[in-house]
mmCIF file of C-alpha atoms in Angstrom:
data_model
loop_
_atom_site.group_PDB
_atom_site.id
_atom_site.type_symbol
_atom_site.label_atom_id
_atom_site.label_comp_id
_atom_site.label_asym_id
_atom_site.label_seq_id
_atom_site.Cartn_x
_atom_site.Cartn_y
_atom_site.Cartn_z
ATOM 1 C CA MET A 1 0.194 -0.271 0.084
ATOM 2 C CA GLU A 2 2.998 2.459 0.304
ATOM 3 C CA ARG A 3 3.761 2.265 -2.823
ATOM 4 C CA VAL A 4 0.106 2.978 -3.944
ATOM 5 C CA ALA A 5 0.290 5.826 -1.738
ATOM 6 C CA ARG A 6 3.464 7.276 -3.477
ATOM 7 C CA LYS A 7 1.165 7.663 -6.639
ATOM 8 C CA VAL A 8 -2.569 8.248 -4.907
ATOM 9 C CA ARG A 9 -2.341 11.321 -2.871
ATOM 10 C CA ASN A 10 -6.430 11.020 -1.991
ATOM 11 C CA ASN A 11 -7.214 9.243 1.203
ATOM 12 C CA GLY A 12 -10.471 8.411 0.729
ATOM 13 C CA LEU A 13 -9.524 6.607 -2.674
ATOM 14 C CA LEU A 14 -6.713 4.919 -0.754
ATOM 15 C CA LYS A 15 -9.281 3.900 1.888
ATOM 16 C CA LEU A 16 -11.203 2.355 -1.030
ATOM 17 C CA ILE A 17 -8.320 0.260 -2.743
ATOM 18 C CA GLY A 18 -7.491 -0.980 1.104
ATOM 19 C CA SER A 19 -11.358 -2.018 1.209
ATOM 20 C CA PHE A 20 -10.824 -4.119 -2.180
ATOM 21 C CA LEU A 21 -7.882 -5.927 -1.249
ATOM 22 C CA ARG A 22 -9.162 -6.815 2.224
ATOM 23 C CA ALA A 23 -12.318 -7.896 0.951
ATOM 24 C CA GLY A 24 -11.442 -11.708 0.549
ATOM 25 C CA VAL A 25 -12.385 -13.886 -2.528
ATOM 26 C CA GLU A 26 -14.939 -16.447 -3.133
ATOM 27 C CA VAL A 27 -13.350 -19.843 -3.977
ATOM 28 C CA ASP A 28 -16.180 -22.700 -4.641
ATOM 29 C CA GLY A 29 -19.023 -20.686 -3.239
ATOM 30 C CA ARG A 30 -17.282 -19.701 0.352
ATOM 31 C CA LEU A 31 -15.808 -16.420 1.094
ATOM 32 C CA GLN A 32 -11.987 -16.828 1.836
ATOM 33 C CA GLU A 33 -9.584 -14.271 3.498
ATOM 34 C CA ALA A 34 -7.193 -12.170 1.588
ATOM 35 C CA ARG A 35 -4.123 -12.499 2.783
ATOM 36 C CA LYS A 36 -1.627 -10.652 0.615
ATOM 37 C CA GLY A 37 -1.481 -9.512 -2.967
ATOM 38 C CA THR A 38 -4.921 -8.547 -5.456
ATOM 39 C CA PRO A 39 -6.891 -11.626 -6.414
ATOM 40 C CA GLN A 40 -6.940 -12.614 -10.224
ATOM 41 C CA GLY A 41 -9.830 -10.774 -11.968
ATOM 42 C CA SER A 42 -10.212 -7.740 -9.498
ATOM 43 C CA PRO A 43 -11.316 -4.856 -11.003
ATOM 44 C CA ILE A 44 -8.648 -2.896 -9.608
ATOM 45 C CA LEU A 45 -5.715 -5.359 -10.773
ATOM 46 C CA PRO A 46 -4.785 -3.544 -13.844
ATOM 47 C CA ILE A 47 -4.370 0.048 -11.967
ATOM 48 C CA LEU A 48 -2.534 -1.743 -9.078
ATOM 49 C CA SER A 49 -0.494 -3.614 -11.638
ATOM 50 C CA ASN A 50 0.293 -0.286 -13.563
ATOM 51 C CA ILE A 51 1.612 1.111 -10.100
ATOM 52 C CA LEU A 52 3.731 -1.748 -9.179
ATOM 53 C CA LEU A 53 5.520 -2.349 -12.368
ATOM 54 C CA ASP A 54 6.100 1.324 -13.084
ATOM 55 C CA ASP A 55 9.588 0.934 -11.183
ATOM 56 C CA LEU A 56 10.324 -2.171 -13.902
ATOM 57 C CA ASP A 57 9.089 0.009 -16.775
ATOM 58 C CA LYS A 58 11.532 2.571 -16.143
ATOM 59 C CA GLU A 59 14.422 0.076 -15.466
ATOM 60 C CA LEU A 60 13.628 -1.887 -19.159
ATOM 61 C CA GLU A 61 13.866 1.783 -20.857
ATOM 62 C CA LYS A 62 16.951 2.311 -18.886
ATOM 63 C CA CYS A 63 18.699 -0.873 -20.411
ATOM 64 C CA GLY A 64 17.296 0.044 -23.862
ATOM 65 C CA HIS A 65 14.989 -2.930 -24.089
ATOM 66 C CA TRP A 66 11.839 -2.980 -26.416
ATOM 67 C CA PHE A 67 9.058 -4.106 -24.353
ATOM 68 C CA VAL A 68 5.186 -4.143 -24.222
ATOM 69 C CA ARG A 69 3.245 -4.326 -21.149
ATOM 70 C CA HIS A 70 -0.504 -4.158 -20.186
ATOM 71 C CA ALA A 71 -1.353 -4.504 -16.484
ATOM 72 C CA ASP A 72 0.570 -7.437 -15.519
ATOM 73 C CA ASP A 73 0.974 -9.056 -19.270
ATOM 74 C CA LEU A 74 4.652 -8.115 -20.728
ATOM 75 C CA ALA A 75 6.775 -9.160 -23.329
ATOM 76 C CA ILE A 76 10.356 -8.038 -23.966
ATOM 77 C CA PHE A 77 11.772 -8.138 -27.375
ATOM 78 C CA VAL A 78 15.684 -9.370 -27.743
ATOM 79 C CA LYS A 79 17.738 -10.180 -30.487
ATOM 80 C CA SER A 80 18.190 -14.302 -29.690
ATOM 81 C CA GLU A 81 17.337 -16.850 -27.523
ATOM 82 C CA ARG A 82 20.772 -16.485 -25.602
ATOM 83 C CA ASP A 83 19.714 -12.628 -24.765
ATOM 84 C CA GLY A 84 16.243 -13.829 -23.914
ATOM 85 C CA ASN A 85 17.129 -16.268 -21.210
ATOM 86 C CA ARG A 86 19.587 -14.005 -19.759
ATOM 87 C CA VAL A 87 16.731 -11.041 -19.566
ATOM 88 C CA MET A 88 14.118 -13.705 -18.168
ATOM 89 C CA LYS A 89 16.563 -14.516 -15.552
ATOM 90 C CA SER A 90 17.488 -10.748 -14.521
ATOM 91 C CA ILE A 91 13.682 -9.645 -14.510
ATOM 92 C CA THR A 92 12.504 -12.388 -12.734
ATOM 93 C CA ASN A 93 15.359 -11.882 -10.205
ATOM 94 C CA TYR A 94 14.245 -8.100 -10.015
ATOM 95 C CA LEU A 95 10.434 -8.753 -9.839
ATOM 96 C CA GLU A 96 11.052 -11.382 -7.026
ATOM 97 C CA LYS A 97 13.749 -9.925 -4.998
ATOM 98 C CA ARG A 98 13.114 -5.908 -5.596
ATOM 99 C CA LEU A 99 9.243 -5.799 -5.989
ATOM 100 C CA LYS A 100 8.334 -8.754 -4.228
ATOM 101 C CA VAL A 101 5.937 -10.069 -6.985
ATOM 102 C CA THR A 102 5.760 -13.830 -7.868
ATOM 103 C CA VAL A 103 6.553 -14.685 -11.534
ATOM 104 C CA ASN A 104 4.309 -17.276 -13.012
ATOM 105 C CA LEU A 105 7.245 -19.718 -14.474
ATOM 106 C CA LYS A 106 4.426 -21.963 -16.059
ATOM 107 C CA LYS A 107 3.156 -18.860 -18.056
ATOM 108 C CA SER A 108 6.534 -17.174 -18.653
ATOM 109 C CA LYS A 109 8.629 -18.577 -21.468
ATOM 110 C CA VAL A 110 11.398 -16.934 -23.908
ATOM 111 C CA SER A 111 10.225 -17.932 -27.563
ATOM 112 C CA ARG A 112 10.641 -16.573 -31.138
ATOM 113 C CA VAL A 113 8.758 -13.533 -31.763
ATOM 114 C CA LYS A 114 6.595 -15.205 -34.881
ATOM 115 C CA GLU A 115 5.656 -18.126 -32.025
ATOM 116 C CA SER A 116 4.547 -15.327 -29.256
ATOM 117 C CA ALA A 117 1.154 -13.700 -29.100
ATOM 118 C CA VAL A 118 0.885 -10.428 -27.000
ATOM 119 C CA LEU A 119 -2.397 -9.443 -25.755
ATOM 120 C CA GLY A 120 -4.188 -11.288 -28.483
ATOM 121 C CA PHE A 121 -1.711 -10.654 -31.441
ATOM 122 C CA HIS A 122 0.589 -12.099 -33.355
ATOM 123 C CA ILE A 123 3.786 -10.193 -34.678
ATOM 124 C CA HIS A 124 3.944 -11.237 -38.745
ATOM 125 C CA PHE A 125 6.952 -9.806 -40.585
ATOM 126 C CA LYS A 126 6.724 -6.404 -38.586
ATOM 127 C CA LYS A 127 2.589 -6.501 -38.715
ATOM 128 C CA LEU A 128 0.395 -7.143 -36.127
ATOM 129 C CA ARG A 129 -1.952 -9.937 -36.654
ATOM 130 C CA THR A 130 -5.113 -10.772 -34.284
ATOM 131 C CA THR A 131 -4.901 -14.348 -33.033
ATOM 132 C CA GLU A 132 -7.191 -16.951 -34.302
ATOM 133 C CA SER A 133 -8.237 -17.632 -30.871
ATOM 134 C CA LYS A 134 -9.383 -14.235 -30.195
ATOM 135 C CA ILE A 135 -11.224 -14.392 -33.581
ATOM 136 C CA ARG A 136 -13.026 -17.663 -32.876
ATOM 137 C CA LYS A 137 -14.234 -16.074 -29.533
ATOM 138 C CA PHE A 138 -15.377 -12.710 -31.254
ATOM 139 C CA LYS A 139 -17.637 -15.128 -33.850
ATOM 140 C CA ALA A 140 -19.022 -17.049 -30.917
ATOM 141 C CA LYS A 141 -20.015 -13.972 -28.951
ATOM 142 C CA LEU A 142 -21.687 -13.014 -32.095
ATOM 143 C CA LYS A 143 -23.626 -15.959 -32.334
ATOM 144 C CA LEU A 144 -24.373 -15.716 -28.631
ATOM 145 C CA ILE A 145 -25.883 -12.186 -29.126
ATOM 146 C CA SER A 146 -27.563 -12.792 -32.784
ATOM 147 C CA ARG A 147 -29.341 -15.617 -31.720
ATOM 148 C CA ARG A 148 -33.075 -16.042 -32.235
ATOM 149 C CA CYS A 149 -34.571 -17.305 -28.983
ATOM 150 C CA THR A 150 -33.045 -14.504 -26.637
ATOM 151 C CA GLY A 151 -36.438 -12.940 -25.377
ATOM 152 C CA ILE A 152 -35.082 -9.173 -26.201
ATOM 153 C CA SER A 153 -36.241 -6.790 -28.843
ATOM 154 C CA ILE A 154 -34.100 -6.615 -32.260
ATOM 155 C CA GLU A 155 -33.221 -2.817 -31.022
ATOM 156 C CA SER A 156 -31.934 -4.087 -27.951
ATOM 157 C CA ARG A 157 -30.108 -6.919 -29.615
ATOM 158 C CA TYR A 158 -28.954 -4.476 -31.992
ATOM 159 C CA PHE A 159 -27.425 -2.116 -29.683
ATOM 160 C CA LYS A 160 -25.602 -4.933 -27.903
ATOM 161 C CA LEU A 161 -24.170 -6.234 -30.963
ATOM 162 C CA ARG A 162 -22.903 -2.809 -32.137
ATOM 163 C CA LYS A 163 -21.359 -2.107 -28.746
ATOM 164 C CA TYR A 164 -19.703 -5.121 -28.426
ATOM 165 C CA ILE A 165 -18.522 -4.688 -32.472
ATOM 166 C CA GLN A 166 -17.246 -1.598 -31.839
ATOM 167 C CA GLY A 167 -15.510 -2.661 -28.853
ATOM 168 C CA TRP A 168 -13.769 -5.489 -30.207
ATOM 169 C CA MET A 169 -12.862 -3.904 -33.460
ATOM 170 C CA SER A 170 -11.127 -0.862 -31.578
ATOM 171 C CA HIS A 171 -8.913 -3.508 -29.736
ATOM 172 C CA TYR A 172 -8.502 -6.245 -32.349
ATOM 173 C CA GLY A 173 -9.481 -4.540 -35.382
ATOM 174 C CA TYR A 174 -6.110 -3.145 -36.441
ATOM 175 C CA GLY A 175 -4.356 -6.905 -36.516
ATOM 176 C CA LEU A 176 -7.002 -8.268 -39.047
ATOM 177 C CA LYS A 177 -6.101 -9.168 -42.522
ATOM 178 C CA PHE A 178 -8.201 -7.929 -45.119
ATOM 179 C CA ASP A 179 -8.026 -9.002 -48.603
ATOM 180 C CA ALA A 180 -10.575 -6.717 -50.150
ATOM 181 C CA ALA A 181 -12.273 -3.390 -49.715
ATOM 182 C CA VAL A 182 -15.564 -2.230 -50.674
ATOM 183 C CA MET A 183 -15.903 1.634 -50.826
ATOM 184 C CA LEU A 184 -19.388 3.106 -51.081
ATOM 185 C CA ASP A 185 -20.337 6.819 -51.598
ATOM 186 C CA GLY A 186 -23.803 7.556 -50.088
#
């Protein structure tokens, strides 16, 4: 909390964040006490991750690394697998010893750029491509919203579809590959 207090000056907001962290979590229908850290999926996880990992960002910039980070997801780009292993070791050490954060070694890996996905994108010949899994989930959600027997009006369904498509395209649309374009002048 002291690291959060360095960035957040509003006492009311600090109290609210503290309440979130002490609220506990539901596991198999039972409330369990929160001992330390932020529960996965918590609404305040992204902001707390950004506050905590700001020091890591500065360290990576100081070392001249190219990286992408969103909340607690991080990708660091290096020239070789050997460099990758060296950076992985030093960053894991920095996170665990200096920031007291546990690194999930099952999810962490060193791999070639073309074999990696970052925030739902593959990097393909210096271009972003939306991953197939994100496209499949998008199509499944479209089918769910637009199915016939939902018990909601066509206007409400249209509103939900439009809102979902706009949000998805705002994030993932950049990485879609288009083979043709249709231009209409109305």
